[in-house]
Amino acid sequence: MVLEEISTSLIMWFSCALIPCLLIDAVAVLPAPQNLSVQSTNMKHVLTWSPVVVPEEIIHYSVEYQGEYESLYMSHIWIPSSWCSPTAGPECDITDDITATVPYNLRVRAVLGSQTSAWSTLKQPFNQNSTILTPPGMEVTQDGFHLVIKLEDLGPQFEYFVAYWRKESGAEEHVKMVMNGGVPVHLETMEPGSAYCVKAQTFVKAIGRHSAFSQAECVKVQGETLPLALALFAFVGFTLILVVVPLSVWKMGRLLRHACCPVVVLPDTLKITSSPQKLISCRREEVEVCAMAGLSSKELLGVFI
Amino acid sequence: MKAQCVPLCLLGAMLFLCSVHTRDLRRCLISTDVHTIEESFRGIKKAIQAKDIFQNVTILSPSETLHSIKPSDVCCVTKNLLAFYMDRVFKDHLEPNPQILRKISSIANSFLSMQKTLQQCQKQRLCHCGQEATNATRIIHDNYDQLEVRSAAIKSLGELDIFLAWIDKHHHGTSAA
């Protein structure tokens, strides 16, 4: 009797244990994503995993996170990621989810229609203070004698420390704090003929860490001798212009005068070579010869009247 | 006379420097950027305060509690209020909206980070609780207990701006001693 009861309950227990296995066999199991890892550079955090491959199917993924507060005080609470619930690719930008400098648990599962895989959790919780900080990109320019720098904009969490100095032995290094990247900042008014060098590093207040300094970039300012040469050259040029322009104008005037009002030149045959007095005395003799021929002047006049 | 004056002057200077140093050590301040937390709260403030149905009641009672706190009690009150929010308020509030839940999580985890900083001060015995600090904490807990737990939690969440402004005022500009 007792043995029968024991065997019945054993059979029932065994059957109940098998039911889930039978159910699983009936539906294909969607594998969970593997190899979860986080790459973080300059406070931008990306969770990646190996893609789940199911032939002829498009797999989506759901990402959830849990800050240290949730894991300590309410461990059943997982929060869907801002941008990756769901997402198509095997990666997720979790920058907007990681908002405090505490360890965060992260988990991913694959989704195919109504089917979901088991959750796959990141082995080591991720803390944003482990981010890799790189030296900022910078553009050093001269605006006349002004030393100007423009830093790479890395976002609102970043502050910048800019060190600059005159390139000579024993020169003092100055440090300026810049709150925002992406805008030109005036560092110093440079002295002519000198070289100045600049380097910069970032600081993230939320994690209390600095990046390394960037490679120093140097600029050289033009000396005063060049402007003097330029001034001399300009003076000579101006003087030449003062002489050449009036000459050209006068020459042009002459050409124009000859073109529109040419001067008439007597041919050589009509040119009188002897003096004018001789010519007048010859003419008087001719008149006297004409009067002695017989006519009186009165009769001559009457003819004409 | 002159020879006796020199050691006395030195002693006086040393005592003065010691008192200044001690006064600085008594102040345990956190360097977390409160503005980031305030920004998180600003996004959900309207939605949270709209759910608060008891408008004539306050839990933090700033005029009775926060405004009369001495500088030497700031560390203790900050630590106690952070614990109040983390142990009671955030746990008692069940938020169905994922967007609001994200912001509350952000604030809660930032508070946890701040609490860790203050725990360092506590280890160095720089976070002593005076009578006024203890009374202020008790008033706040009593106010919370007088309301139904869900209403109390939502009201306390809605008063986060008061607490954050107080932290910003008392911890601005310097890092933990």
XYZ file of N, CA and C in Angstrom, chain A residues 35-274:
720
model
N 28.962 36.973 -25.456
C 30.140 37.868 -25.512
C 29.769 39.340 -25.348
N 29.003 39.634 -24.306
C 28.656 41.036 -24.044
C 29.892 41.779 -23.553
N 30.085 42.988 -24.074
C 31.186 43.827 -23.572
C 30.843 45.296 -23.799
N 31.499 46.169 -23.032
C 31.274 47.614 -23.161
C 32.586 48.291 -23.567
N 32.508 49.078 -24.643
C 33.650 49.939 -25.029
C 33.281 51.373 -24.656
N 34.166 52.033 -23.933
C 33.865 53.397 -23.490
C 35.060 54.324 -23.738
N 34.818 55.378 -24.538
C 35.868 56.363 -24.826
C 35.267 57.750 -24.684
N 35.935 58.596 -23.914
C 35.471 59.978 -23.726
C 34.000 60.053 -23.331
N 33.625 59.237 -22.364
C 32.277 59.224 -21.767
C 31.184 58.834 -22.753
N 31.567 58.173 -23.840
C 30.570 57.589 -24.738
C 30.686 56.062 -24.580
N 29.587 55.446 -24.155
C 29.631 54.021 -23.794
C 28.788 53.214 -24.775
N 29.407 52.136 -25.337
C 28.698 51.300 -26.308
C 28.759 49.840 -25.860
N 27.577 49.230 -25.705
C 27.476 47.803 -25.361
C 27.412 47.002 -26.653
N 28.246 45.980 -26.784
C 28.218 45.135 -27.992
C 28.099 43.675 -27.591
N 27.631 42.862 -28.525
C 27.500 41.420 -28.289
C 27.593 40.698 -29.617
N 27.772 39.368 -29.560
C 27.819 38.590 -30.804
C 26.394 38.440 -31.323
N 26.172 38.639 -32.613
C 24.795 38.558 -33.133
C 24.257 37.135 -33.077
N 22.946 37.039 -32.860
C 22.245 35.746 -32.897
C 21.791 35.528 -34.337
N 22.182 34.382 -34.904
C 21.857 34.125 -36.312
C 20.787 33.041 -36.414
N 19.684 33.412 -37.031
C 18.631 32.425 -37.356
C 18.382 32.579 -38.857
N 18.583 31.494 -39.625
C 18.465 31.619 -41.089
C 17.122 32.193 -41.523
N 17.202 33.160 -42.454
C 16.028 33.797 -43.063
C 15.151 34.544 -42.054
N 15.696 34.924 -40.942
C 14.914 35.682 -39.957
C 15.692 36.926 -39.539
N 14.944 37.990 -39.251
C 15.590 39.226 -38.744
C 15.396 39.250 -37.235
N 16.539 39.268 -36.554
C 16.510 39.230 -35.083
C 16.617 40.650 -34.535
N 15.811 40.960 -33.550
C 15.956 42.212 -32.806
C 16.429 41.892 -31.395
N 16.878 42.960 -30.686
C 17.417 42.764 -29.341
C 16.814 43.774 -28.382
N 16.675 43.351 -27.139
C 16.216 44.258 -26.073
C 17.328 44.390 -25.051
N 17.593 45.652 -24.649
C 18.641 45.905 -23.650
C 18.005 46.508 -22.409
N 18.420 46.023 -21.255
C 17.943 46.597 -19.979
C 19.130 46.854 -19.066
N 18.970 47.824 -18.162
C 20.055 48.136 -17.243
C 19.523 48.268 -15.823
N 20.463 48.209 -14.898
C 20.108 48.283 -13.479
C 21.277 48.954 -12.769
N 21.005 50.142 -12.200
C 22.080 50.819 -11.480
C 22.347 50.128 -10.151
N 23.410 50.551 -9.488
C 23.740 49.933 -8.199
C 22.607 50.141 -7.190
N 21.909 51.271 -7.281
C 20.779 51.508 -6.366
C 19.726 50.409 -6.525
N 19.350 50.147 -7.775
C 18.346 49.113 -8.022
C 18.847 47.745 -7.572
N 20.123 47.427 -7.839
C 20.623 46.096 -7.481
C 20.676 45.914 -5.962
N 20.839 47.044 -5.196
C 20.899 46.942 -3.730
C 19.515 46.997 -3.090
N 18.660 47.888 -3.578
C 17.393 48.164 -2.894
C 16.180 47.503 -3.541
N 16.233 47.248 -4.846
C 15.082 46.638 -5.545
C 15.602 45.830 -6.708
N 16.151 44.669 -6.405
C 16.906 43.894 -7.392
C 16.041 43.336 -8.522
N 14.728 43.363 -8.365
C 13.860 42.844 -9.417
C 13.597 43.897 -10.498
N 14.002 45.131 -10.243
C 13.728 46.223 -11.203
C 14.850 46.316 -12.235
N 14.496 46.153 -13.495
C 15.401 46.392 -14.621
C 14.741 47.423 -15.502
N 15.523 48.355 -15.988
C 14.958 49.484 -16.747
C 15.292 49.334 -18.234
N 14.274 49.459 -19.102
C 14.577 49.340 -20.538
C 15.474 50.484 -21.003
N 16.451 50.144 -21.829
C 17.393 51.155 -22.334
C 16.665 52.188 -23.174
N 17.132 53.460 -23.115
C 16.451 54.563 -23.808
C 16.338 54.316 -25.311
N 17.417 53.786 -25.921
C 17.463 53.701 -27.386
C 17.404 52.282 -27.925
N 17.430 51.266 -27.056
C 17.618 49.900 -27.538
C 16.562 48.937 -27.029
N 15.340 49.381 -26.977
C 14.249 48.472 -26.614
C 13.102 48.616 -27.592
N 13.150 48.020 -28.762
C 14.206 47.113 -29.230
C 15.246 47.813 -30.101
N 16.253 47.053 -30.530
C 17.223 47.546 -31.487
C 17.559 46.435 -32.477
N 18.032 46.818 -33.683
C 18.280 45.828 -34.736
C 19.706 45.277 -34.693
N 20.680 46.176 -34.460
C 22.079 45.739 -34.579
C 22.628 45.144 -33.292
N 23.734 44.410 -33.362
C 24.289 43.811 -32.149
C 25.112 44.806 -31.330
N 24.609 46.043 -31.211
C 25.287 47.016 -30.369
C 24.280 48.056 -29.887
N 24.624 48.746 -28.791
C 23.704 49.719 -28.209
C 24.498 50.845 -27.549
N 24.157 52.098 -27.929
C 24.776 53.269 -27.286
C 24.045 53.518 -25.963
N 24.691 53.174 -24.866
C 24.051 53.279 -23.541
C 24.471 54.544 -22.800
N 25.059 55.512 -23.527
C 25.543 56.749 -22.893
C 24.428 57.445 -22.103
N 23.220 57.517 -22.671
C 22.125 58.228 -21.997
C 21.571 57.448 -20.816
N 21.869 56.150 -20.726
C 21.371 55.328 -19.618
C 22.304 55.400 -18.411
N 23.604 55.530 -18.662
C 24.602 55.543 -17.576
C 24.748 56.985 -17.103
N 24.043 57.354 -16.045
C 23.984 58.758 -15.641
C 24.664 59.046 -14.312
N 25.100 58.011 -13.610
C 25.766 58.240 -12.323
C 27.049 57.417 -12.277
N 27.969 57.845 -11.440
C 29.253 57.134 -11.335
C 29.130 56.018 -10.302
N 28.346 55.002 -10.683
C 28.159 53.793 -9.888
C 28.195 52.608 -10.856
N 28.405 51.380 -10.363
C 28.384 50.221 -11.272
C 26.977 49.958 -11.800
N 26.895 49.643 -13.082
C 25.620 49.327 -13.719
C 25.648 47.894 -14.242
N 24.565 47.133 -13.956
C 24.398 45.815 -14.587
C 23.673 46.015 -15.907
N 24.065 45.206 -16.917
C 23.431 45.317 -18.233
C 23.062 43.930 -18.723
N 21.900 43.818 -19.397
C 21.528 42.515 -19.946
C 20.848 42.695 -21.303
N 20.967 41.651 -22.141
C 20.438 41.685 -23.512
C 19.725 40.370 -23.785
N 18.641 40.437 -24.558
C 18.052 39.188 -25.056
C 17.624 39.396 -26.502
N 17.551 38.280 -27.212
C 17.141 38.313 -28.620
C 15.616 38.209 -28.701
N 15.060 38.858 -29.703
C 13.599 38.842 -29.901
C 13.297 38.473 -31.357
N 12.425 37.486 -31.536
C 11.983 37.115 -32.886
C 10.464 36.957 -32.827
N 9.758 37.993 -33.275
C 8.304 37.983 -33.189
C 7.880 37.969 -31.731
N 7.122 36.928 -31.351
C 6.675 36.816 -29.955
C 7.658 35.988 -29.125
N 8.676 35.488 -29.804
C 9.652 34.620 -29.119
C 10.795 35.463 -28.576
N 11.223 35.134 -27.364
C 12.386 35.829 -26.789
C 13.361 34.799 -26.248
N 14.652 35.165 -26.290
C 15.670 34.273 -25.731
C 15.783 34.535 -24.235
N 16.644 33.773 -23.602
C 16.949 34.050 -22.192
C 17.784 35.328 -22.135
N 17.820 35.953 -20.966
C 18.644 37.157 -20.792
C 20.115 36.757 -20.660
N 20.959 37.552 -21.317
C 22.393 37.370 -21.192
C 22.940 38.611 -20.487
N 23.624 38.421 -19.354
C 24.051 39.565 -18.525
C 25.550 39.809 -18.656
N 25.919 41.070 -18.647
C 27.337 41.468 -18.680
C 28.030 40.909 -17.447
N 29.195 40.278 -17.650
C 29.857 39.569 -16.536
C 30.233 40.522 -15.410
N 30.934 41.638 -15.765
C 31.372 42.602 -14.755
C 30.539 43.865 -14.898
N 29.915 44.370 -13.835
C 29.161 45.629 -13.955
C 30.059 46.738 -14.503
N 29.459 47.652 -15.253
C 30.212 48.729 -15.891
C 30.083 50.027 -15.092
N 31.225 50.657 -14.805
C 31.243 51.956 -14.118
C 31.875 52.975 -15.071
N 31.237 54.127 -15.222
C 31.719 55.105 -16.198
C 33.082 55.715 -15.833
N 33.555 55.488 -14.619
C 34.878 56.022 -14.290
C 35.996 55.202 -14.935
N 35.639 54.123 -15.659
C 36.644 53.346 -16.373
C 36.778 53.790 -17.837
N 36.085 54.852 -18.207
C 36.148 55.317 -19.593
C 37.576 55.727 -19.968
N 37.940 55.541 -21.243
C 39.265 55.956 -21.729
C 39.169 57.419 -22.157
N 40.007 58.274 -21.548
C 39.986 59.694 -21.905
C 41.161 59.989 -22.835
N 40.880 60.550 -24.003
C 41.950 60.870 -24.958
C 42.205 62.379 -24.950
N 43.421 62.803 -25.302
C 43.692 64.246 -25.384
C 42.769 64.880 -26.421
N 42.345 66.113 -26.196
C 41.381 66.708 -27.131
C 42.062 67.167 -28.419
N 41.317 67.113 -29.534
C 41.811 67.694 -30.775
C 41.830 69.209 -30.618
N 42.840 69.879 -31.184
C 42.865 71.337 -31.077
C 43.411 71.970 -32.347
N 42.921 73.195 -32.606
C 43.319 73.947 -33.798
C 43.917 75.260 -33.284
N 45.238 75.418 -33.475
C 45.904 76.637 -32.987
C 46.091 77.586 -34.165
N 45.584 78.817 -34.036
C 45.687 79.774 -35.139
C 46.193 81.122 -34.637
N 46.650 81.944 -35.627
C 47.077 83.313 -35.326
C 46.088 84.273 -35.964
N 45.604 85.204 -35.183
C 44.746 86.253 -35.734
C 45.518 87.543 -35.530
N 46.347 87.905 -36.501
C 47.291 89.006 -36.297
C 48.315 88.570 -35.271
N 48.359 89.290 -34.138
C 49.284 88.900 -33.076
C 48.575 88.120 -31.970
N 47.312 87.732 -32.212
C 46.555 87.038 -31.177
C 46.673 85.537 -31.336
N 46.972 84.874 -30.231
C 47.051 83.406 -30.214
C 45.673 82.866 -29.890
N 45.073 82.106 -30.816
C 43.693 81.638 -30.666
C 43.669 80.109 -30.770
N 42.860 79.479 -29.915
C 42.735 78.018 -29.949
C 41.270 77.630 -30.067
N 41.024 76.550 -30.818
C 39.658 76.006 -30.911
C 39.764 74.520 -30.557
N 39.060 74.107 -29.486
C 39.152 72.730 -28.994
C 37.991 71.889 -29.505
N 38.253 70.589 -29.605
C 37.228 69.630 -30.020
C 36.088 69.626 -28.997
N 34.838 69.676 -29.473
C 33.687 69.680 -28.559
C 33.343 68.239 -28.172
N 33.575 67.886 -26.903
C 33.321 66.510 -26.457
C 32.054 66.383 -25.628
N 31.330 67.491 -25.472
C 30.065 67.420 -24.752
C 30.086 68.189 -23.448
N 28.921 68.300 -22.790
C 28.802 69.150 -21.603
C 29.525 68.626 -20.365
N 29.924 67.349 -20.369
C 30.596 66.825 -19.175
C 32.081 67.163 -19.146
N 32.584 67.779 -20.234
C 34.022 68.000 -20.365
C 34.411 69.445 -20.097
N 35.518 69.612 -19.357
C 36.166 70.913 -19.218
C 37.580 70.725 -19.773
N 38.221 71.836 -20.137
C 39.529 71.744 -20.781
C 40.531 72.620 -20.043
N 41.756 72.121 -19.923
C 42.861 72.920 -19.388
C 43.872 73.120 -20.511
N 44.131 74.397 -20.832
C 45.037 74.721 -21.936
C 46.312 75.324 -21.357
N 47.456 74.717 -21.659
C 48.751 75.252 -21.214
C 49.453 75.867 -22.420
N 49.999 77.095 -22.230
C 50.699 77.735 -23.349
C 51.899 78.497 -22.795
N 52.952 78.603 -23.624
C 54.186 79.250 -23.171
C 54.936 79.778 -24.380
N 55.817 80.767 -24.089
C 56.673 81.312 -25.135
C 57.850 80.362 -25.290
N 58.208 80.054 -26.551
C 59.225 79.041 -26.787
C 60.612 79.629 -26.598
N 61.001 79.776 -25.343
C 62.369 80.195 -25.042
C 62.703 79.628 -23.672
N 63.997 79.487 -23.394
C 64.385 78.830 -22.143
C 63.958 79.686 -20.952
N 63.421 79.009 -19.945
C 63.001 79.688 -18.724
C 61.661 80.384 -18.825
N 60.945 80.178 -19.927
C 59.651 80.868 -20.080
C 58.611 80.239 -19.160
N 57.710 81.096 -18.646
C 56.674 80.630 -17.711
C 55.529 79.969 -18.483
N 54.999 78.860 -17.923
C 53.863 78.188 -18.554
C 52.561 78.724 -17.952
N 51.662 79.178 -18.808
C 50.367 79.667 -18.338
C 49.322 78.583 -18.546
N 48.319 78.535 -17.657
C 47.230 77.558 -17.811
C 45.906 78.297 -17.798
N 45.073 77.982 -18.777
C 43.750 78.619 -18.844
C 42.693 77.524 -18.854
N 41.606 77.710 -18.085
C 40.518 76.733 -18.082
C 39.451 77.173 -19.078
N 39.069 76.243 -19.948
C 38.047 76.533 -20.951
C 36.852 75.632 -20.663
N 35.668 76.247 -20.564
C 34.485 75.454 -20.178
C 33.905 74.668 -21.348
N 33.898 75.270 -22.546
C 33.243 74.630 -23.693
C 34.186 74.483 -24.864
N 34.060 73.351 -25.570
C 34.825 73.158 -26.794
C 34.045 73.675 -27.986
N 34.705 73.688 -29.146
C 34.018 74.055 -30.383
C 33.961 75.550 -30.669
N 34.421 76.401 -29.727
C 34.413 77.853 -29.975
C 35.837 78.398 -29.845
N 36.203 79.391 -30.703
C 37.568 79.930 -30.601
C 37.755 80.678 -29.280
N 38.946 80.494 -28.692
C 39.263 81.136 -27.412
C 40.586 81.871 -27.564
N 40.622 83.130 -27.132
C 41.846 83.914 -27.208
C 42.741 83.580 -26.019
N 44.000 83.253 -26.282
C 44.914 82.905 -25.190
C 45.804 84.071 -24.808
N 46.488 84.651 -25.802
C 47.468 85.696 -25.484
C 47.727 86.554 -26.713
N 48.165 87.798 -26.448
C 48.662 88.651 -27.535
C 50.165 88.433 -27.607
N 50.633 87.978 -28.774
C 52.019 87.523 -28.883
C 52.959 88.674 -29.230
N 54.231 88.510 -28.852
C 55.231 89.517 -29.208
C 55.844 89.143 -30.555
N 56.122 90.138 -31.411
C 56.640 89.816 -32.750
C 57.984 89.100 -32.670
N 58.181 88.200 -33.608
C 59.448 87.492 -33.706
C 59.597 86.330 -32.754
N 58.533 85.997 -31.974
C 58.641 84.878 -31.018
C 57.821 83.694 -31.492
N 58.125 82.532 -30.899
C 57.321 81.336 -31.144
C 56.574 81.002 -29.854
N 55.324 80.520 -29.995
C 54.518 80.141 -28.836
C 54.020 78.710 -29.029
N 53.961 77.948 -27.920
C 53.496 76.551 -27.980
C 52.269 76.361 -27.094
N 51.386 75.444 -27.514
C 50.132 75.192 -26.804
C 49.908 73.686 -26.683
N 49.377 73.247 -25.526
C 48.902 71.856 -25.388
C 47.655 71.877 -24.505
N 46.833 70.824 -24.596
C 45.559 70.835 -23.850
C 45.224 69.447 -23.313
N 44.442 69.435 -22.227
C 43.920 68.169 -21.685
C 42.467 68.392 -21.268
N 41.725 67.258 -21.165
C 40.331 67.369 -20.735
C 40.212 67.000 -19.263
N 39.110 67.433 -18.642
C 38.783 67.047 -17.264
C 37.296 66.743 -17.198
N 36.948 65.580 -16.616
C 35.543 65.209 -16.459
C 35.225 65.225 -14.965
N 34.413 66.204 -14.563
C 34.123 66.409 -13.135
C 33.393 65.205 -12.536
N 32.494 64.593 -13.320
C 31.669 63.487 -12.806
C 32.514 62.313 -12.322
N 33.684 62.094 -12.937
C 34.523 60.970 -12.532
C 35.847 61.440 -11.929
N 36.066 62.775 -11.925
C 37.266 63.331 -11.297
C 38.562 62.901 -11.960
N 38.547 62.793 -13.286
C 39.759 62.343 -13.994
C 40.131 63.285 -15.134
N 41.476 63.375 -15.397
C 42.002 64.157 -16.519
C 42.446 63.216 -17.631
N 42.435 63.724 -18.867
C 43.097 62.970 -19.941
C 44.576 63.328 -19.922
N 45.359 62.661 -20.769
C 46.755 63.074 -20.949
C 46.768 64.383 -21.741
N 47.878 65.108 -21.686
C 48.005 66.318 -22.494
C 48.211 65.938 -23.956
N 47.706 66.785 -24.853
C 47.925 66.565 -26.288
C 49.370 66.928 -26.623
N 49.815 66.561 -27.842
C 51.140 66.976 -28.315
C 51.158 68.503 -28.435
N 52.266 69.124 -28.059
C 52.337 70.590 -28.136
C 52.376 71.037 -29.595
N 51.646 72.106 -29.889
C 51.678 72.707 -31.238
C 52.230 74.103 -31.112
N 53.201 74.443 -31.993
C 53.847 75.749 -31.878
C 53.557 76.618 -33.098
N 53.457 77.935 -32.875
C 53.305 78.893 -33.980
C 54.357 79.977 -33.813
N 54.840 80.509 -34.974
C 55.851 81.554 -34.923
C 55.233 82.851 -35.433
N 55.525 83.940 -34.718
C 54.975 85.235 -35.104
C 55.964 85.942 -35.997
N 55.471 86.630 -37.013
C 56.365 87.383 -37.918
C 57.044 88.522 -37.174
N 58.367 88.812 -37.571
C 59.117 89.893 -36.925
C 58.782 91.246 -37.504
N 59.394 92.356 -36.918
C 59.113 93.719 -37.373
C 59.865 94.069 -38.650
N 61.021 93.358 -39.034
C 61.831 93.688 -40.217
C 61.005 93.544 -41.491
N 60.158 92.598 -41.526
C 59.379 92.401 -42.746
C 58.448 93.587 -43.013
N 57.760 94.082 -42.060
C 56.934 95.269 -42.322
C 57.754 96.448 -42.816
N 59.007 96.632 -42.342
C 59.840 97.746 -42.792
C 60.175 97.600 -44.280
N 60.542 96.375 -44.670
C 60.865 96.117 -46.085
C 59.653 96.412 -46.947
N 58.504 95.988 -46.407
C 57.263 96.222 -47.142
C 57.015 97.724 -47.297
N 57.296 98.476 -46.235
C 57.068 99.929 -46.266
C 58.003 100.595 -47.284
N 59.272 100.155 -47.319
C 60.244 100.713 -48.277
C 59.815 100.427 -49.698
N 59.435 99.229 -49.919
C 58.982 98.801 -51.243
C 57.773 99.618 -51.674
N 56.891 99.836 -50.745
C 55.681 100.616 -51.035
C 56.048 102.056 -51.399
N 57.041 102.640 -50.694
C 57.468 104.016 -50.952
C 58.069 104.150 -52.350
N 58.937 103.213 -52.699
C 59.565 103.243 -54.035
C 58.510 103.121 -55.120
N 57.623 102.226 -54.915
C 56.549 102.015 -55.879
C 55.700 103.261 -56.045
N 55.402 103.907 -54.938
C 54.579 105.114 -54.958
C 55.288 106.237 -55.706
N 56.580 106.376 -55.474
C 57.366 107.414 -56.157
C 57.377 107.176 -57.661
N 57.577 105.946 -58.054
C 57.572 105.598 -59.482
C 56.236 105.955 -60.110
N 55.192 105.645 -59.375
C 53.847 105.936 -59.878
C 53.677 107.441 -60.065
N 54.212 108.244 -59.122
C 54.099 109.706 -59.182
C 54.784 110.279 -60.421
N 55.873 109.625 -60.878
C 56.626 110.094 -62.059
C 55.998 109.540 -63.340
N 55.712 108.305 -63.370
C 55.257 107.631 -64.593
C 53.878 108.096 -65.018
N 52.983 108.274 -64.053
C 51.594 108.612 -64.415
C 51.486 109.978 -65.124
N 52.092 111.066 -64.597
C 51.980 112.345 -65.330
C 52.615 112.279 -66.717
N 53.771 111.596 -66.812
C 54.428 111.452 -68.116
C 53.507 110.769 -69.117
N 52.862 109.734 -68.649
C 51.962 108.989 -69.530
C 50.789 109.859 -69.944
N 50.286 110.597 -69.000
C 49.130 111.475 -69.299
C 49.514 112.516 -70.334
N 50.698 113.129 -70.188
C 51.160 114.159 -71.120
C 51.338 113.576 -72.518
N 51.953 112.399 -72.562
C 52.190 111.734 -73.836
C 50.882 111.406 -74.537
N 49.951 110.935 -73.781
C 48.636 110.590 -74.328
C 47.940 111.823 -74.864
N 48.116 112.931 -74.132
C 47.502 114.192 -74.554
C 48.041 114.636 -75.902
N 49.342 114.543 -76.042
C 49.973 114.914 -77.305
C 49.480 114.046 -78.456
N 49.411 112.766 -78.196
C 48.954 111.840 -79.234
C 47.545 112.175 -79.679
N 46.712 112.448 -78.716
C 45.308 112.757 -79.009
C 45.199 114.058 -79.812
N 46.038 115.059 -79.436
C 46.002 116.346 -80.128
C 46.402 116.178 -81.588
N 47.448 115.394 -81.818
C 47.879 115.125 -83.189
C 46.840 114.366 -83.959
N 46.116 113.513 -83.282
C 45.125 112.677 -83.980
C 43.933 113.500 -84.427
N 43.414 114.393 -83.571
C 42.179 115.112 -83.960
C 42.457 116.485 -84.576
N 43.537 117.137 -84.202
C 43.813 118.470 -84.780
C 45.244 118.522 -85.293
N 45.485 117.903 -86.429
C 46.889 117.828 -86.875
C 47.410 119.201 -87.317
N 48.665 119.524 -87.143
C 49.311 120.790 -87.575
C 49.685 120.676 -89.053
N 49.289 121.680 -89.853
C 49.597 121.639 -91.309
C 51.062 122.049 -91.530
N 51.770 121.314 -92.338
C 53.202 121.593 -92.590
C 53.377 121.975 -94.063
N 53.971 123.147 -94.323
C 54.195 123.586 -95.720
C 55.193 122.681 -96.406
N 54.907 122.348 -97.693
C 55.943 121.593 -98.412
C 57.159 122.485 -98.647
N 58.267 121.858 -98.933
C 59.556 122.566 -99.081
C 59.545 123.570 -100.228
N 58.818 123.274 -101.292
C 58.828 124.161 -102.485
C 58.192 125.518 -102.193
N 57.254 125.570 -101.257
C 56.587 126.833 -100.953
C 57.278 127.614 -99.841
N 58.326 127.077 -99.343
C 58.978 127.735 -98.213
C 59.784 128.928 -98.718
N 59.571 130.086 -98.124
C 60.303 131.308 -98.547
C 61.607 131.357 -97.770
N 62.687 131.351 -98.562
C 63.997 131.304 -97.876
C 64.557 132.708 -97.668
N 64.268 133.754 -98.654
C 64.826 135.124 -98.482
C 63.990 135.932 -97.521
